[in-house]
Amino acid sequence: MPIYNKLVRDRIPEIIEQDGNKTVTRILSEDEYLLEIKHKMHEELTEYEEAAEDADQLEELADLLELVHAAAAVLGATPAELEELRAEKAAQRGGFSDRIYLVEVHDE
């Protein structure tokens, strides 16, 4: 009997049980939930880094985005509010589309 002790998507227990297996789950406190979201983000980031195919990388990015939305909700923000904050930062400081790699800064 495998022991996982990790945050899973909401329908995973249902999917496992449809295959004839039984699951043991519990609902996390808000503090535990935020901590487990962070752990899951690391797991998904590793999977993104290790994905070889573009389609696999996009799938892992979608998983990361789902976790970002979950973390934002715990912090009281909707995906739209998070996007608004992202857009404000991009307007003020730029995005990353120009591929600028800062090598060094010389003090005057």
Rosetta silent file (secondary structure, phi, psi, omega in degrees, C-alpha in Angstrom):
SEQUENCE: MPIYNKLVRDRIPEIIEQDGNKTVTRILSEDEYLLEIKHKMHEELTEYEEAAEDADQLEELADLLELVHAAAAVLGATPAELEELRAEKAAQRGGFSDRIYLVEVHDE
SCORE:     score description
SCORE:     0.000 S_00000001
   1 L     0.000  109.609 -179.944    0.000    0.000    0.000 S_00000001
   2 L   -68.889  143.197  174.659    1.759    3.198   -1.191 S_00000001
   3 L  -112.993  127.389 -174.524    1.775    6.224    1.108 S_00000001
   4 L  -104.951  -44.594 -177.828    1.845    9.565   -0.671 S_00000001
   5 L    45.474   59.524  178.551    1.344   12.326    1.910 S_00000001
   6 L  -151.744  157.352  176.046    0.989   15.064   -0.700 S_00000001
   7 L   -68.343  134.092  177.239   -1.486   17.578   -2.048 S_00000001
   8 L  -129.781  161.809  176.283   -3.442   16.240   -5.017 S_00000001
   9 L   -61.344  153.509 -172.280   -6.012   17.662   -7.399 S_00000001
  10 L   -55.521  -34.882 -174.796   -9.596   17.563   -6.133 S_00000001
  11 L   -92.570   -2.224 -176.751  -10.769   14.683   -8.331 S_00000001
  12 H   -59.736  -46.492  178.187   -7.775   12.361   -7.803 S_00000001
  13 H   -58.263  -40.956  178.099   -9.366   10.346   -4.953 S_00000001
  14 H   -61.004  -43.874 -179.888  -12.499    9.852   -7.088 S_00000001
  15 H   -64.541  -42.047  178.739  -10.398    8.702  -10.064 S_00000001
  16 H   -62.701  -43.274 -178.063   -8.425    6.276   -7.872 S_00000001
  17 H   -69.886  -29.271  175.108  -11.632    4.856   -6.408 S_00000001
  18 H   -63.572  -25.930  177.437  -13.136    4.401   -9.895 S_00000001
  19 L   -84.111    5.565  177.165  -10.230    2.003  -10.498 S_00000001
  20 L    89.188    7.924  178.114  -11.417   -0.076   -7.527 S_00000001
  21 L   -98.975  160.968  177.602   -8.883    1.213   -4.990 S_00000001
  22 L  -107.752  147.911  179.254   -9.612    2.882   -1.665 S_00000001
  23 L  -121.726  153.385  170.624   -8.107    6.182   -0.560 S_00000001
  24 L  -120.391  121.736 -178.092   -7.451    7.784    2.810 S_00000001
  25 L  -131.724  168.331  170.246   -7.537   11.582    2.704 S_00000001
  26 L  -149.294  158.455  178.620   -7.867   14.531    5.035 S_00000001
  27 L   -92.198  129.761 -177.994   -8.623   18.217    4.604 S_00000001
  28 L   -79.816  149.642  169.662   -5.654   20.488    5.303 S_00000001
  29 L   -68.757  167.671 -179.648   -5.769   23.570    7.489 S_00000001
  30 H   -61.085  -41.929  179.296   -5.138   26.847    5.674 S_00000001
  31 H   -64.713  -44.430  178.237   -1.516   26.979    6.907 S_00000001
  32 H   -62.860  -40.967 -178.818   -0.892   23.343    5.905 S_00000001
  33 H   -60.181  -48.525  179.740   -2.573   23.979    2.551 S_00000001
  34 H   -62.589  -40.430  177.387   -0.338   26.936    1.704 S_00000001
  35 H   -62.933  -43.862 -179.372    2.755   24.953    2.718 S_00000001
  36 H   -69.956  -30.885  173.289    1.685   21.982    0.589 S_00000001
  37 H   -61.597  -43.866  179.024    0.972   24.284   -2.369 S_00000001
  38 H   -61.621  -44.011  177.833    4.578   25.488   -2.098 S_00000001
  39 H   -61.485  -43.301 -178.829    5.856   21.891   -1.998 S_00000001
  40 H   -66.509  -34.713  176.560    3.704   20.988   -4.992 S_00000001
  41 H   -60.494  -42.843  178.117    5.002   24.041   -6.885 S_00000001
  42 H   -62.284  -43.618  179.112    8.554   22.750   -6.418 S_00000001
  43 H   -60.653  -47.176 -178.680    7.481   19.300   -7.634 S_00000001
  44 H   -68.792  -35.296  176.719    5.754   20.722  -10.714 S_00000001
  45 H   -63.553  -41.806  176.530    8.666   23.071  -11.454 S_00000001
  46 H   -61.245  -43.187  178.562   11.029   20.092  -11.413 S_00000001
  47 H   -63.394  -38.687  176.168    8.697   18.233  -13.772 S_00000001
  48 H   -61.836  -46.275 -178.934    8.644   21.294  -16.059 S_00000001
  49 H   -63.234  -31.779 -177.208   12.450   21.475  -16.045 S_00000001
  50 H   -90.338  -11.324 -179.003   12.706   17.771  -16.870 S_00000001
  51 L   -69.742  130.820 -176.276   10.022   17.725  -19.592 S_00000001
  52 L   -91.886  -35.611 -175.463   11.583   17.207  -22.999 S_00000001
  53 L   -92.200  147.989  178.612    8.637   17.846  -25.314 S_00000001
  54 H   -57.455  -42.985 -178.939    6.928   21.226  -25.794 S_00000001
  55 H   -62.529  -39.958  178.196    3.497   19.694  -25.084 S_00000001
  56 H   -66.856  -39.554  178.456    4.770   18.207  -21.816 S_00000001
  57 H   -63.781  -41.633  178.374    6.313   21.534  -20.813 S_00000001
  58 H   -63.644  -38.967  178.445    3.017   23.309  -21.474 S_00000001
  59 H   -62.911  -41.787  178.671    1.165   20.738  -19.369 S_00000001
  60 H   -68.104  -36.182  175.519    3.559   21.316  -16.475 S_00000001
  61 H   -63.660  -37.903  177.067    3.170   25.089  -16.849 S_00000001
  62 H   -63.207  -39.910  176.866   -0.608   24.604  -16.652 S_00000001
  63 H   -62.964  -43.055  177.878   -0.112   22.650  -13.413 S_00000001
  64 H   -62.441  -41.409  179.824    2.039   25.478  -12.030 S_00000001
  65 H   -63.688  -39.780  176.738   -0.579   28.032  -13.040 S_00000001
  66 H   -59.983  -41.300  178.557   -3.280   26.020  -11.241 S_00000001
  67 H   -69.248  -37.329  176.416   -1.114   26.085   -8.107 S_00000001
  68 H   -62.235  -43.094  178.032   -0.459   29.821   -8.477 S_00000001
  69 H   -63.098  -40.724  178.794   -4.223   30.391   -8.655 S_00000001
  70 H   -63.883  -44.047  179.239   -4.733   28.214   -5.560 S_00000001
  71 H   -64.049  -41.627  178.669   -2.058   30.123   -3.622 S_00000001
  72 H   -61.692  -40.026  179.255   -3.555   33.450   -4.686 S_00000001
  73 H   -62.577  -41.420  177.314   -6.981   32.311   -3.465 S_00000001
  74 H   -61.222  -35.619 -179.760   -5.542   31.454   -0.043 S_00000001
  75 L   -84.736    3.786  174.292   -4.069   34.955    0.049 S_00000001
  76 L    90.194   17.700 -178.070   -7.471   36.422   -0.852 S_00000001
  77 L  -117.703  145.591  174.805   -6.946   37.190   -4.542 S_00000001
  78 L   -87.740  163.990  174.180   -8.792   36.011   -7.631 S_00000001
  79 H   -56.686  -35.366  178.979   -6.996   35.019  -10.849 S_00000001
  80 H   -66.490  -40.504  178.187   -8.200   38.327  -12.330 S_00000001
  81 H   -66.977  -38.754  177.794   -6.709   40.309   -9.434 S_00000001
  82 H   -64.232  -42.449  178.165   -3.464   38.396   -9.769 S_00000001
  83 H   -64.144  -37.952  177.321   -3.392   39.126  -13.504 S_00000001
  84 H   -62.340  -43.541  177.916   -4.039   42.802  -12.790 S_00000001
  85 H   -63.592  -42.086  178.339   -1.068   42.882  -10.404 S_00000001
  86 H   -60.887  -44.746 -179.148    1.092   41.079  -12.979 S_00000001
  87 H   -64.334  -39.887  177.453    0.083   43.594  -15.672 S_00000001
  88 H   -61.824  -45.066  178.945    0.833   46.548  -13.362 S_00000001
  89 H   -63.874  -39.862  179.265    4.311   45.184  -12.618 S_00000001
  90 H   -64.660  -38.746  179.060    4.918   44.566  -16.317 S_00000001
  91 H   -66.905  -37.758 -177.585    3.875   48.138  -17.132 S_00000001
  92 H   -80.524  -41.755 -171.254    6.171   49.562  -14.434 S_00000001
  93 H  -119.030   -5.084 -178.588    9.186   47.264  -14.716 S_00000001
  94 L    90.331  171.786  176.703    8.656   45.391  -17.964 S_00000001
  95 L  -103.170 -142.813  179.239    8.150   41.714  -18.607 S_00000001
  96 L  -127.070    8.815 -173.394   10.663   39.119  -19.706 S_00000001
  97 L   -70.657  -20.583  179.988    9.922   38.961  -23.443 S_00000001
  98 L   -81.301   -3.990  175.297   13.034   40.937  -24.482 S_00000001
  99 L    60.739   33.415 -177.319   15.251   38.141  -23.091 S_00000001
 100 L   -75.447  128.249  179.574   17.547   40.600  -21.294 S_00000001
 101 L  -117.243  107.171 -177.590   20.277   38.894  -19.262 S_00000001
 102 L   -76.709  118.747 -178.018   21.985   41.309  -16.842 S_00000001
 103 L   -87.769  -50.513  179.051   25.675   40.453  -16.632 S_00000001
 104 L  -163.504  167.267  177.564   26.914   43.126  -14.261 S_00000001
 105 L  -128.790  130.505  178.512   26.459   46.708  -13.091 S_00000001
 106 L   -98.410  125.089  176.647   29.348   49.169  -12.739 S_00000001
 107 L   -70.702  141.676  179.771   29.026   51.675   -9.915 S_00000001
 108 L   -86.774    0.000    0.000   29.582   55.253  -10.935 S_00000001
